[in-house]
Structures are given as structure tokens and as C-alpha cells.
């Protein structure tokens, strides 16, 4: 089962606003400045604790605790769980026509189940946080640096 | 023209210069270019009797000026300019900062977020100062491929902000393992030519040995000032173990192939061709490493190599102690290759049948079925047991899995010697 987190009001973040604020601050990254990383949480569906099991309750607590830890450390920009892959729809535009298909972009055993966006000093800090995500214990966490728009020039 | 003065300065100052510049500029690629340009200028300007009193300081000043020029030309870096101009008037680094800068460069090049090939290439380029084409030549690949590999690695370092810093103490053991692994891989790449005619490419072995010298020296200096000195000392013991292991192995270089370039097994090597001075040096380093009192995998492997080095012949080798060391090694690093080596030691101590059973156990567990040395070892044990038909099948299996020419000739000879 995929993880489910309801962010409490104090735990919700305005991603768009955050990004806009940041974009003004950083055009090009400078030394010593923090970086945004996306933690992409992948696991095989059904790899986590079974629904309704006592492990699931404990798992939920781990998610809450982890999210709170990120927030307390002041590095959390946002994060959401996603519905199972069975709800996915894939869209492609080819030669002017939109092709909409049921299912994920690629059939893989491990699927994207959610994400966190964090703001930390460097890759070591990001991988350090990634190693604490509950998914890391039964799936994997992909750490991707965010491409700041200012870098594109 | 003082080519040799510049060359000497290069050997000594290159890693230090790149390390300082990487920290100053916060960009490995920029640091490398600035260092390169500084040396180019040194080659053009230094004259006999007119070399700077402090070549290192001269190079750093020149490199910083080059970096400022570069940053002025490239608007991607313009935001760095004020900080750079400030640095240009900064006094020389403190020795302790220099140690950390150099360690940071080594740990950064061997960062586990980079793939192993990239770690090796970066280390040879940034720390050893080899040119891209030299590295490409050493690994028998096209210079353009190597250049691309380096560019991709530097691109990831920049974009993902791979830190070039001394790791936190909790991460130190893992990160140090990665560094020593890179050095070991450089050494083995030199020691066992993957393909091609020769058996050994000495230049890579020499670079690897030089790296362990630098690393153990830096770790030693670091442990003197660090609050958690034990963790650093522990790392130093393993770095020394690796250095000793490479010395023992490299000492046999002249004995590993005959005058025709044929591979000679340890068993049949003319031990008088071994470099006794290197063996002695290795033994001294082992004593130093063991005095630290924390034994790790490199020290265990070095101890095994030491026993081979001090044995007068294959038969006179202390197989019992070697087997005991392998048992300990398997416990620390339970990987199939170590188990294969243990099986060979077991065959010498107990008999070929016991060795064969241990190898078959590995295969039954699904390990190393595509590893040519497993088949070569299995062939040899079958040969010793007089099971020639099965031995022939195994020699063929080993030959089918590639290897360098010297190894292949060895296997072909062995196969032929089995008779019809």
C-alpha cells in the first residue's frame, strides 16, 4: 500500500509561493547557498505494511514523525502522497493531437508513490534525509536537484 | 627553460592547488582550468635561476588571477566575482586548512553519488594531475569517451551540488571505504591489464601507491588535530594496510611474467625476481598499521600477501595462517571473490578436494559463474585431482570469458598440457 499522509494545517506549505519567493532570491546559485532537492519515493505497490495491519499504524506514525522532523529542521518545502498507479493517466501530444491513455508512463515494478521537496545545503544533506524516509526501508528514494530557472540562461 | 622545475612543482603542487581552488571557487571544473592555466604560464615564464622563491604561492596567485579572468568572461559566474576578488588578497592557508582542503578534494572525487568509473577518472585527473588523454590511454578507451565521462561527472557535481568537504564523522568510515576502493581499483586496473598484450601497466600502480602515501599522510595529520582522533587513526590504519598490500603485490611484478611475456602463477614464480626492497617497505608499513590496533580488510589482505612474500616457495608457504586470515577476511567482507580465494587457500592447506567443494558451494549459491578466475581455479583443482576431462571443460569455460593475452596463453598452455 502507498503511504497516506494528511498534512495538518501547520504542516501545509504553499509550494507555488515558496517557489516564487525563491526564484526572486536565486537567479544563479551561489556558493554556500542552499539547494532544493526533490525526494521521489518509489516502491513496489504492496511492498509496505498491509492495509489495516498493526504495522500500518506504526508506519503512519513513522510518516508523521518524519514529516515533522523535516518541518522542525526547517528544510521542508512540501510533499504529497499520491494515489495508487491504477489511478494514473498518461498524456502525450503528438503532431497536434492529444493522446490520453490509462496507466503510468512506464510499466515498472517500483512506482512513484509520493514526494518531498526539501531545501538543504548540499547533496550529502539531501541523501541524509532521503535515508530516513520510510519508503527507503522497502523501496528507494531518488534524489533530484531542482533546476533553478536562473540556471537556464 | 626549466621544464624539470615546473614538472617537480607540478608533482608536488597540483593536488594542493586544485584543492585550494576548489574550495575558493566552489567549482571543480573552474578550479581545474585555473590550475592548468597557472602551470601553463609557469612553463612559459619560469627561467633557470629565475624561479619564484615560493612556487606554490606563485601558482596560487596566478591561478586565482586566471580564475578571475575566466569569471569576468563568463557571465554564468559573474556573481562569484566579488568573493573572488576578496580572495585574491587573502593570505596563504593555514596548514590545518590545507590538510582539510586536500582531503575534501579526495573525498569529493570519490563521492559515492558518482559512479565508480567517474570516481576513478576524477581522482586521476584532479588529484594525480593526469591529463584526460593519459587516463584514457591507461584504461584503453578513446580520449573523447574519457573526456565525456569527466564532463558528465563535473556536470553532476555542479548541478546536484555534490559536496567537496571532509565528511561528517558518522559518514567517515563509509566514505573512506569509497576512497580506498577507488585507489585499489586504480591499482588493480594497472596490475591486471584487462585486455591487450601486457600484464601490468606500471603507471597506474605507481599512481595508486602515491595516492595511498598522500592519503595516509593526510589522515595522520588530521588525526593529530581532530577531536575524534580514533576514527581518523582507524582510517589511516586501513590506508596503510592498502599501501602495504600494493607494495607486496607490486614487488612480484618482475616475477609475474616470463621473458616471453607469459603469465607465471605465484606457484611457479622465480622468487629471486621479487623486489625485496618493496617487500621490506611493505613489512615496515604493516608493523605501523598493526600498531594502530584496528584490523580491517586491507590489513588482512596485506597480511596474506606478506606471508606469500616471506615464504621461500609455494610449498613452504604458511597455508595454515593464510587460511586463518582468509576466514577472518570472509567474516569482514563476505563477498564471493574473497570466498574463492579462501577456497584456493583451503585446497593448499587441506587438499584439492576440499577446495573444489568450497568452489562448488559458491556456484550452487549462484555466485561467480561468469567469473573467469573461478573457472580457472576450478580447472586447476580438477587437474590436481586427475579429473582431466572435467578440467579441460573448465579451461575452455575460463577461455570463453575473455581476459588479457598473457592469461589466455597461460590457460591454453595448461589445457594443452592435459594431453589428448
Coordinates of C-alpha atoms in Angstrom, one line a residue:
Chain A
X1 CA 0.0 0.0 0.0
X2 CA 1.1 3.5 -0.6
X3 CA 1.6 5.8 2.2
X4 CA -1.1 8.2 3.2
X5 CA -0.3 11.4 5.0
X6 CA -2.7 14.2 5.8
X7 CA -0.8 17.3 6.4
X8 CA -2.1 19.2 9.3
X9 CA -2.7 23.0 8.7
X10 CA 0.6 23.8 10.4
X11 CA 2.3 21.3 8.1
X12 CA 1.0 22.6 4.8
X13 CA 3.1 24.7 2.6
X14 CA 2.3 26.9 -0.3
X15 CA 4.6 25.3 -2.9
X16 CA 3.9 27.9 -5.6
X17 CA 4.5 30.8 -3.3
X18 CA 7.6 29.2 -1.9
X19 CA 9.0 28.8 -5.4
X20 CA 8.2 32.3 -6.5
X21 CA 9.8 33.7 -3.4
X22 CA 12.9 31.6 -4.1
X23 CA 13.1 32.4 -7.7
X24 CA 13.4 36.1 -6.9
X25 CA 16.1 35.3 -4.4
X26 CA 18.2 33.0 -6.6
X27 CA 18.8 33.6 -10.2
X28 CA 22.0 31.7 -10.3
X29 CA 23.1 29.5 -7.4
X30 CA 26.0 30.8 -5.4
X31 CA 28.4 29.1 -3.1
X32 CA 27.2 28.4 0.4
X33 CA 23.6 28.8 -0.7
X34 CA 21.1 26.1 0.0
X35 CA 19.6 23.9 -2.7
X36 CA 16.2 22.5 -3.4
X37 CA 16.0 18.7 -3.9
X38 CA 13.1 16.6 -4.7
X39 CA 12.9 13.3 -3.0
X40 CA 10.9 10.9 -5.2
X41 CA 9.6 7.9 -3.3
X42 CA 9.5 4.7 -5.2
X43 CA 8.3 1.3 -4.1
X44 CA 6.6 -1.7 -5.4
X45 CA 2.9 -1.5 -4.8
X46 CA 2.1 -3.6 -1.8
X47 CA 5.7 -3.5 -0.6
X48 CA 4.8 -1.6 2.6
X49 CA 2.8 -2.8 5.5
X50 CA -0.5 -4.4 4.7
X51 CA -3.6 -2.2 4.9
X52 CA -5.3 -2.4 8.3
X53 CA -2.4 -4.2 9.9
X54 CA -0.9 -3.1 13.1
X55 CA 2.3 -2.4 11.2
X56 CA 0.4 0.0 9.1
X57 CA -0.5 2.1 12.1
X58 CA 3.1 2.1 13.2
X59 CA 4.1 3.0 9.6
X60 CA 1.7 6.0 9.7
X61 CA 3.4 7.2 12.9
X62 CA 6.8 7.0 11.1
X63 CA 5.5 9.2 8.3
X64 CA 4.1 11.7 10.7
X65 CA 7.3 11.7 12.7
X66 CA 9.5 12.0 9.6
X67 CA 7.5 14.9 8.2
X68 CA 7.5 16.7 11.5
X69 CA 11.3 16.2 11.7
X70 CA 11.7 17.8 8.3
X71 CA 9.5 20.7 9.3
X72 CA 11.3 21.2 12.7
X73 CA 14.6 21.2 10.9
X74 CA 13.3 24.0 8.7
X75 CA 14.0 22.2 5.4
X76 CA 10.6 21.1 4.3
X77 CA 9.1 22.9 1.4
X78 CA 6.3 20.5 0.6
X79 CA 5.4 16.9 0.0
X80 CA 2.4 14.8 -1.0
X81 CA 1.4 11.2 -1.2
X82 CA -0.1 10.0 -4.5
X83 CA -3.0 7.7 -5.2
X84 CA -2.0 4.2 -6.5
X85 CA -0.8 3.7 -10.0
X86 CA -4.2 2.3 -11.0
X87 CA -5.5 5.9 -11.0
X88 CA -2.7 7.2 -13.3
X89 CA -3.5 8.7 -16.7
X90 CA -0.7 9.5 -19.2
X91 CA -1.0 12.3 -21.7
X92 CA 1.1 12.8 -24.8
X93 CA 0.7 15.4 -27.5
X94 CA 1.9 14.2 -30.9
X95 CA 1.5 16.1 -34.1
X96 CA -1.1 18.4 -32.6
X97 CA -3.3 15.7 -31.2
X98 CA -3.5 14.7 -27.6
X99 CA -3.3 11.1 -26.7
X100 CA -4.6 10.2 -23.3
X101 CA -4.0 6.7 -22.0
X102 CA -4.9 4.8 -18.9
X103 CA -1.9 3.9 -16.7
X104 CA 1.5 5.1 -15.9
X105 CA 4.2 6.4 -18.3
X106 CA 6.2 3.2 -18.0
X107 CA 5.2 -0.2 -16.6
X108 CA 7.7 -0.8 -13.8
X109 CA 7.7 -2.8 -10.6
X110 CA 8.5 0.2 -8.5
X111 CA 6.2 3.1 -8.9
X112 CA 6.3 6.8 -7.7
X113 CA 4.2 6.9 -4.6
X114 CA 4.9 10.4 -3.4
X115 CA 7.4 13.1 -3.0
X116 CA 9.0 15.6 -0.7
X117 CA 10.6 18.9 -1.6
X118 CA 13.4 20.0 0.7
X119 CA 15.8 22.8 0.9
X120 CA 19.2 21.9 2.3
X121 CA 22.9 22.7 2.0
X122 CA 24.1 20.0 -0.4
X123 CA 23.7 16.5 -1.7
X124 CA 25.0 14.9 1.5
X125 CA 22.3 16.6 3.5
X126 CA 19.7 15.6 0.9
X127 CA 20.7 11.9 0.8
X128 CA 20.9 12.0 4.6
X129 CA 17.2 13.0 4.7
X130 CA 16.4 10.5 2.0
X131 CA 17.8 7.7 4.1
X132 CA 15.2 8.5 6.7
X133 CA 12.1 8.3 4.5
X134 CA 10.1 5.2 5.5
X135 CA 10.0 4.2 1.8
X136 CA 13.8 3.8 1.8
X137 CA 13.4 0.7 4.0
X138 CA 11.3 -1.2 1.5
X139 CA 11.7 0.8 -1.8
X140 CA 14.0 3.5 -2.9
X141 CA 14.2 7.3 -2.8
X142 CA 15.5 9.1 -5.8
X143 CA 17.2 12.4 -5.0
X144 CA 17.0 15.0 -7.8
X145 CA 18.3 18.6 -7.6
X146 CA 15.8 21.2 -8.7
X147 CA 16.8 23.1 -11.8
X148 CA 16.5 26.7 -10.8
X149 CA 15.1 28.7 -13.7
X150 CA 18.1 31.1 -13.4
X151 CA 20.4 28.3 -14.3
X152 CA 18.9 28.0 -17.7
X153 CA 20.4 31.2 -19.1
Chain B
X1 CA 63.7 26.6 -19.8
X2 CA 63.1 24.8 -16.5
X3 CA 60.9 22.0 -17.6
X4 CA 62.0 19.9 -14.8
X5 CA 61.4 22.6 -12.2
X6 CA 57.9 23.0 -13.5
X7 CA 57.4 19.2 -13.6
X8 CA 58.6 19.0 -10.0
X9 CA 56.3 21.8 -8.9
X10 CA 53.5 20.0 -10.8
X11 CA 54.0 16.8 -9.0
X12 CA 54.1 18.5 -5.6
X13 CA 51.7 21.4 -6.0
X14 CA 48.9 20.2 -8.4
X15 CA 46.6 18.4 -5.9
X16 CA 47.2 21.2 -3.3
X17 CA 46.4 23.9 -5.9
X18 CA 43.3 22.2 -7.2
X19 CA 42.1 21.5 -3.6
X20 CA 42.5 25.2 -2.5
X21 CA 40.9 26.5 -5.7
X22 CA 38.0 24.1 -5.5
X23 CA 37.2 25.4 -2.1
X24 CA 37.8 29.0 -3.1
X25 CA 35.8 28.9 -6.3
X26 CA 33.2 26.3 -5.3
X27 CA 33.5 24.7 -8.7
X28 CA 35.7 21.8 -9.6
X29 CA 35.8 22.5 -13.3
X30 CA 36.8 26.1 -12.8
X31 CA 39.5 25.1 -10.3
X32 CA 40.9 22.6 -12.7
X33 CA 41.1 25.1 -15.6
X34 CA 42.7 27.8 -13.4
X35 CA 45.3 25.4 -12.1
X36 CA 46.0 24.2 -15.6
X37 CA 46.5 27.7 -16.9
X38 CA 48.7 28.6 -14.0
X39 CA 51.0 25.7 -14.8
X40 CA 51.0 26.7 -18.5
X41 CA 52.1 30.1 -17.5
X42 CA 54.8 28.7 -15.2
X43 CA 56.2 26.6 -18.1
X44 CA 56.3 29.7 -20.3
X45 CA 57.8 32.1 -17.7
X46 CA 60.0 30.3 -15.2
X47 CA 63.6 30.5 -16.2
X48 CA 66.7 28.8 -14.7
X49 CA 67.8 30.9 -11.8
X50 CA 64.6 32.9 -12.0
X51 CA 62.0 30.6 -10.5
X52 CA 59.8 32.0 -7.7
X53 CA 61.0 31.5 -4.2
X54 CA 57.7 30.0 -3.3
X55 CA 56.4 28.2 -6.3
X56 CA 53.2 27.2 -4.5
X57 CA 52.3 30.7 -3.7
X58 CA 53.2 32.0 -7.2
X59 CA 51.0 29.3 -8.7
X60 CA 48.1 30.0 -6.4
X61 CA 48.2 33.8 -7.1
X62 CA 48.5 33.1 -10.8
X63 CA 45.6 30.6 -10.8
X64 CA 43.4 33.0 -8.8
X65 CA 44.1 35.7 -11.4
X66 CA 43.3 33.3 -14.2
X67 CA 40.0 32.3 -12.4
X68 CA 39.1 36.0 -12.1
X69 CA 39.7 36.5 -15.8
X70 CA 37.6 33.5 -16.6
X71 CA 34.8 34.5 -14.4
X72 CA 34.8 38.0 -16.0
X73 CA 34.5 36.4 -19.4
X74 CA 31.7 34.0 -18.4
X75 CA 28.5 35.6 -17.2
X76 CA 27.4 32.3 -15.6
X77 CA 30.0 33.0 -12.9
X78 CA 29.6 36.8 -12.5
X79 CA 28.0 36.5 -9.1
X80 CA 31.2 34.9 -7.8
X81 CA 33.3 37.8 -8.8
X82 CA 33.2 39.9 -5.6
X83 CA 34.1 36.9 -3.4
X84 CA 36.9 36.0 -5.8
X85 CA 38.4 39.5 -5.7
X86 CA 38.3 39.4 -2.0
X87 CA 40.1 36.0 -2.0
X88 CA 42.9 37.4 -4.3
X89 CA 44.1 39.4 -1.3
X90 CA 43.7 36.6 1.2
X91 CA 46.9 35.4 2.9
X92 CA 48.1 31.8 2.5
X93 CA 46.2 29.0 4.0
X94 CA 47.0 27.6 7.5
X95 CA 48.5 24.1 7.4
X96 CA 45.4 22.6 9.0
X97 CA 43.2 24.2 6.4
X98 CA 45.4 22.8 3.7
X99 CA 45.0 19.3 5.0
X100 CA 41.3 19.6 5.0
X101 CA 41.2 21.2 1.5
X102 CA 43.2 18.2 0.2
X103 CA 41.1 15.7 2.0
X104 CA 38.0 17.4 0.7
X105 CA 39.2 17.1 -2.8
X106 CA 39.9 13.4 -2.5
X107 CA 36.6 12.7 -0.7
X108 CA 34.8 14.8 -3.3
X109 CA 36.3 13.0 -6.3
X110 CA 35.4 9.7 -4.6
X111 CA 31.9 10.7 -3.7
X112 CA 29.6 7.8 -3.6
X113 CA 26.9 9.7 -5.5
X114 CA 29.2 9.4 -8.6
X115 CA 29.6 6.1 -10.4
X116 CA 32.8 4.2 -9.8
X117 CA 34.3 4.9 -13.2
X118 CA 33.7 8.6 -12.8
X119 CA 35.3 8.5 -9.3
X120 CA 38.4 6.8 -10.7
X121 CA 38.7 9.2 -13.6
X122 CA 38.2 12.3 -11.4
X123 CA 40.7 11.1 -8.9
X124 CA 43.3 10.5 -11.6
X125 CA 42.6 13.9 -13.2
X126 CA 42.1 16.2 -10.2
X127 CA 44.3 14.5 -7.5
X128 CA 47.0 12.8 -9.5
X129 CA 47.0 15.5 -12.2
X130 CA 46.9 13.0 -15.2
X131 CA 45.6 14.5 -18.4
X132 CA 42.4 13.3 -19.9
X133 CA 44.3 11.5 -22.7
X134 CA 46.7 9.9 -20.3
X135 CA 43.8 8.5 -18.3
X136 CA 42.1 7.3 -21.5
X137 CA 45.3 5.6 -22.6
X138 CA 45.7 3.9 -19.2
X139 CA 42.1 2.5 -19.4
X140 CA 42.4 1.7 -23.1
X141 CA 39.5 3.8 -24.2
X142 CA 39.1 6.7 -26.6
X143 CA 40.1 10.1 -25.2
X144 CA 36.8 11.5 -26.3
X145 CA 35.0 8.9 -24.3
X146 CA 37.1 9.7 -21.2
X147 CA 36.5 13.4 -21.7
X148 CA 32.8 12.9 -21.9
X149 CA 32.9 10.8 -18.7
X150 CA 34.7 13.6 -16.9
X151 CA 32.4 16.3 -18.2
X152 CA 29.4 14.3 -17.2
X153 CA 30.8 13.8 -13.7
X154 CA 31.6 17.5 -13.2
X155 CA 28.2 18.4 -14.5
X156 CA 26.6 16.2 -11.9
X157 CA 28.8 17.7 -9.2
X158 CA 27.8 21.2 -10.1
X159 CA 24.1 20.5 -10.6
X160 CA 23.4 18.2 -7.7
X161 CA 25.8 20.1 -5.5
X162 CA 28.0 17.1 -4.6
X163 CA 29.9 18.5 -1.6
X164 CA 33.7 18.7 -1.7
X165 CA 34.1 18.7 2.0
X166 CA 35.6 16.5 4.7
X167 CA 32.7 14.1 5.6
X168 CA 30.9 14.1 8.9
X169 CA 32.4 11.7 11.4
X170 CA 29.4 9.3 11.2
X171 CA 29.8 9.1 7.4
X172 CA 33.6 8.8 7.6
X173 CA 34.0 5.0 7.6
X174 CA 31.8 4.6 4.5
X175 CA 33.3 7.5 2.7
X176 CA 36.8 6.3 3.5
X177 CA 36.0 2.9 2.2
X178 CA 34.9 4.5 -1.1
X179 CA 38.2 6.4 -1.3
X180 CA 40.3 3.3 -0.7
X181 CA 38.2 1.3 -3.1
X182 CA 39.0 3.8 -5.8
X183 CA 42.7 3.6 -5.1
X184 CA 42.5 -0.2 -5.0
X185 CA 40.7 -0.2 -8.4
X186 CA 43.3 2.1 -9.9
X187 CA 45.9 -0.3 -8.7
X188 CA 44.2 -3.5 -9.9
X189 CA 43.5 -1.9 -13.3
X190 CA 47.2 -1.3 -13.5
X191 CA 48.1 -4.7 -12.1
X192 CA 45.9 -6.8 -14.3
X193 CA 45.6 -5.4 -17.7
X194 CA 42.0 -6.2 -18.6
X195 CA 42.7 -6.8 -22.3
X196 CA 45.6 -6.2 -24.6
X197 CA 49.1 -7.6 -24.7
X198 CA 50.8 -6.7 -21.5
X199 CA 50.1 -7.9 -18.0
X200 CA 50.9 -4.8 -16.0
X201 CA 50.6 -1.1 -16.6
X202 CA 53.0 0.2 -14.1
X203 CA 52.0 3.8 -14.3
X204 CA 48.6 3.1 -12.7
X205 CA 50.2 1.1 -10.0
X206 CA 52.6 3.9 -9.3
X207 CA 49.7 6.4 -9.1
X208 CA 47.8 4.2 -6.7
X209 CA 50.8 3.9 -4.4
X210 CA 51.4 7.6 -4.5
X211 CA 47.7 8.1 -3.6
X212 CA 47.9 5.9 -0.5
X213 CA 51.0 7.8 0.6
X214 CA 49.2 11.1 0.3
X215 CA 46.0 9.8 1.9
X216 CA 47.7 8.1 4.9
X217 CA 49.8 11.2 5.4
X218 CA 46.8 13.4 5.4
X219 CA 44.8 11.1 7.7
X220 CA 47.8 11.1 10.0
X221 CA 48.0 14.9 10.1
X222 CA 44.2 15.1 10.5
X223 CA 44.2 12.7 13.5
X224 CA 46.7 14.9 15.3
X225 CA 44.2 17.8 15.3
X226 CA 40.8 16.1 15.3
X227 CA 38.7 15.8 18.4
X228 CA 37.7 12.2 17.4
X229 CA 41.2 11.1 16.6
X230 CA 40.4 7.4 16.8
X231 CA 38.1 7.4 13.8
X232 CA 40.8 9.1 11.7
X233 CA 43.5 6.8 13.0
X234 CA 41.4 3.8 12.2
X235 CA 41.1 5.1 8.6
X236 CA 44.8 5.6 8.5
X237 CA 45.5 2.0 9.6
X238 CA 43.4 0.8 6.6
X239 CA 45.1 3.2 4.2
X240 CA 48.5 1.9 5.4
X241 CA 47.2 -1.7 5.0
X242 CA 46.3 -0.9 1.4
X243 CA 49.7 0.7 0.8
X244 CA 51.4 -2.4 2.2
X245 CA 49.1 -4.7 0.1
X246 CA 50.1 -2.8 -3.0
X247 CA 53.8 -3.0 -2.2
X248 CA 53.7 -6.7 -1.6
X249 CA 51.7 -7.3 -4.8
X250 CA 53.8 -4.9 -6.9
X251 CA 57.0 -6.4 -5.6
X252 CA 56.2 -9.5 -7.6
X253 CA 55.8 -7.5 -10.8
X254 CA 59.0 -8.8 -12.4
X255 CA 58.1 -12.4 -11.5
X256 CA 54.6 -12.4 -12.8
X257 CA 55.5 -12.9 -16.4
X258 CA 58.5 -14.7 -18.0
X259 CA 60.8 -13.3 -20.7
X260 CA 58.3 -14.1 -23.4
X261 CA 55.5 -12.2 -21.5
X262 CA 53.8 -15.4 -20.4
X263 CA 51.9 -15.3 -17.2
X264 CA 53.6 -17.2 -14.4
X265 CA 51.5 -18.2 -11.4
X266 CA 52.6 -17.3 -7.9
X267 CA 53.2 -21.0 -7.5
X268 CA 55.9 -21.1 -10.2
X269 CA 57.4 -17.7 -9.9
X270 CA 61.1 -17.2 -9.5
X271 CA 61.1 -15.6 -6.1
X272 CA 64.5 -14.2 -6.6
X273 CA 63.0 -11.8 -9.1
X274 CA 60.8 -10.2 -6.4
X275 CA 61.7 -6.8 -5.3
X276 CA 63.0 -7.4 -1.8
X277 CA 63.2 -3.7 -1.0
X278 CA 59.5 -3.2 -1.7
X279 CA 58.7 -6.3 0.4
X280 CA 60.8 -4.8 3.3
X281 CA 59.0 -1.5 2.9
X282 CA 55.6 -3.3 3.0
X283 CA 56.6 -5.1 6.1
X284 CA 57.6 -1.9 7.9
X285 CA 54.3 -0.3 6.9
X286 CA 52.4 -3.4 8.2
X287 CA 54.0 -3.0 11.6
X288 CA 53.0 0.6 11.6
X289 CA 49.4 -0.3 10.6
X290 CA 49.0 -3.1 13.1
X291 CA 50.3 -0.9 15.9
X292 CA 47.0 1.1 15.5
X293 CA 45.2 -1.9 16.7
X294 CA 42.1 -1.9 14.5
X295 CA 42.3 -4.6 11.8
X296 CA 40.3 -4.1 8.6
X297 CA 40.0 -5.9 5.3
X298 CA 43.0 -4.2 3.6
X299 CA 45.3 -5.1 6.5
X300 CA 44.1 -8.7 6.4
X301 CA 44.8 -8.9 2.7
X302 CA 48.2 -7.3 3.2
X303 CA 48.9 -9.8 5.9
X304 CA 48.1 -12.7 3.5
X305 CA 50.3 -11.1 0.8
X306 CA 53.1 -10.6 3.4
X307 CA 53.0 -14.4 4.2
X308 CA 53.4 -15.2 0.5
X309 CA 56.2 -12.7 0.2
X310 CA 58.2 -14.2 3.1
X311 CA 57.7 -17.8 2.0
X312 CA 60.7 -19.3 0.3
X313 CA 58.5 -21.4 -2.0
X314 CA 54.9 -22.2 -2.8
X315 CA 55.1 -25.5 -0.8
X316 CA 56.9 -23.8 2.1
X317 CA 54.1 -21.2 2.4
X318 CA 52.3 -20.9 5.8
X319 CA 48.9 -22.1 4.4
X320 CA 47.5 -22.6 7.9
X321 CA 47.9 -18.9 8.8
X322 CA 46.8 -17.8 5.4
X323 CA 43.6 -19.9 5.7
X324 CA 43.0 -18.4 9.2
X325 CA 43.4 -14.9 7.7
X326 CA 41.0 -15.7 4.9
X327 CA 38.5 -16.9 7.5
X328 CA 38.7 -13.6 9.2
X329 CA 38.5 -11.7 5.9
X330 CA 35.4 -13.6 4.9
X331 CA 33.8 -12.6 8.1
X332 CA 34.6 -8.9 7.5
X333 CA 33.9 -8.9 3.8
X334 CA 31.8 -11.9 2.9
X335 CA 32.0 -11.4 -0.9
X336 CA 32.2 -14.3 -3.4
X337 CA 35.7 -13.3 -4.7
X338 CA 37.1 -13.4 -1.2
X339 CA 35.5 -16.8 -0.7
X340 CA 37.0 -18.1 -4.0
X341 CA 40.5 -17.1 -2.8
X342 CA 39.8 -18.8 0.5
X343 CA 38.8 -21.9 -1.4
X344 CA 42.2 -21.9 -3.1
X345 CA 44.0 -21.5 0.2
X346 CA 41.9 -24.3 1.6
X347 CA 43.0 -26.5 -1.3
X348 CA 46.6 -25.9 -0.4
X349 CA 46.1 -26.5 3.3
X350 CA 43.7 -29.4 3.3
X351 CA 43.7 -30.7 -0.3
X352 CA 42.2 -30.1 -3.8
X353 CA 39.0 -31.9 -2.9
X354 CA 38.2 -29.6 -0.1
X355 CA 38.9 -26.6 -2.3
X356 CA 36.7 -27.9 -5.1
X357 CA 33.8 -28.5 -2.7
X358 CA 34.1 -24.9 -1.5
X359 CA 34.1 -23.6 -5.0
X360 CA 31.1 -25.8 -5.9
X361 CA 29.3 -24.4 -2.9
X362 CA 29.8 -20.8 -4.3
X363 CA 28.4 -21.9 -7.7
X364 CA 25.5 -23.6 -6.0
X365 CA 24.7 -20.3 -4.3
X366 CA 24.6 -18.7 -7.8
X367 CA 27.9 -16.8 -7.5
X368 CA 30.7 -16.1 -10.0
X369 CA 29.5 -18.4 -12.7
X370 CA 30.7 -15.8 -15.2
X371 CA 34.0 -15.1 -13.4
X372 CA 36.9 -16.4 -15.4
X373 CA 39.1 -16.8 -12.4
X374 CA 36.6 -19.1 -10.8
X375 CA 36.7 -21.4 -13.8
X376 CA 40.5 -21.2 -14.0
X377 CA 40.8 -22.1 -10.3
X378 CA 38.3 -25.0 -10.7
X379 CA 40.1 -26.3 -13.7
X380 CA 43.4 -26.3 -11.7
X381 CA 41.8 -28.2 -8.8
X382 CA 40.3 -30.8 -11.2
X383 CA 43.7 -31.2 -12.9
X384 CA 45.3 -31.8 -9.5
X385 CA 42.6 -34.4 -8.7
X386 CA 43.4 -36.1 -12.1
X387 CA 40.0 -35.4 -13.5
X388 CA 41.4 -34.2 -16.8
X389 CA 38.3 -34.3 -18.9
X390 CA 36.4 -32.1 -16.5
X391 CA 39.5 -29.9 -16.2
X392 CA 39.5 -29.4 -19.9
X393 CA 35.9 -28.3 -19.9
X394 CA 36.7 -25.7 -17.2
X395 CA 39.7 -24.3 -19.0
X396 CA 37.5 -23.8 -22.1
X397 CA 34.9 -22.1 -19.9
X398 CA 37.6 -19.7 -18.5
X399 CA 38.9 -19.0 -22.0
X400 CA 35.4 -18.2 -23.2
X401 CA 35.2 -15.4 -20.6
X402 CA 37.9 -13.3 -22.1
X403 CA 41.0 -11.9 -20.3
X404 CA 44.3 -10.5 -21.4
X405 CA 46.6 -12.3 -23.8
X406 CA 49.1 -13.4 -21.2
X407 CA 46.3 -15.0 -19.2
X408 CA 44.8 -16.6 -22.2
X409 CA 48.1 -18.1 -23.3
X410 CA 48.6 -19.5 -19.8
X411 CA 45.2 -21.2 -19.9
X412 CA 45.8 -22.5 -23.4
X413 CA 49.2 -24.0 -22.4
X414 CA 47.6 -25.6 -19.3
X415 CA 44.8 -27.0 -21.5
X416 CA 47.4 -28.4 -24.0
X417 CA 49.4 -29.9 -21.1
X418 CA 46.4 -32.0 -20.1
X419 CA 47.2 -34.2 -23.1
X420 CA 44.8 -35.7 -25.6

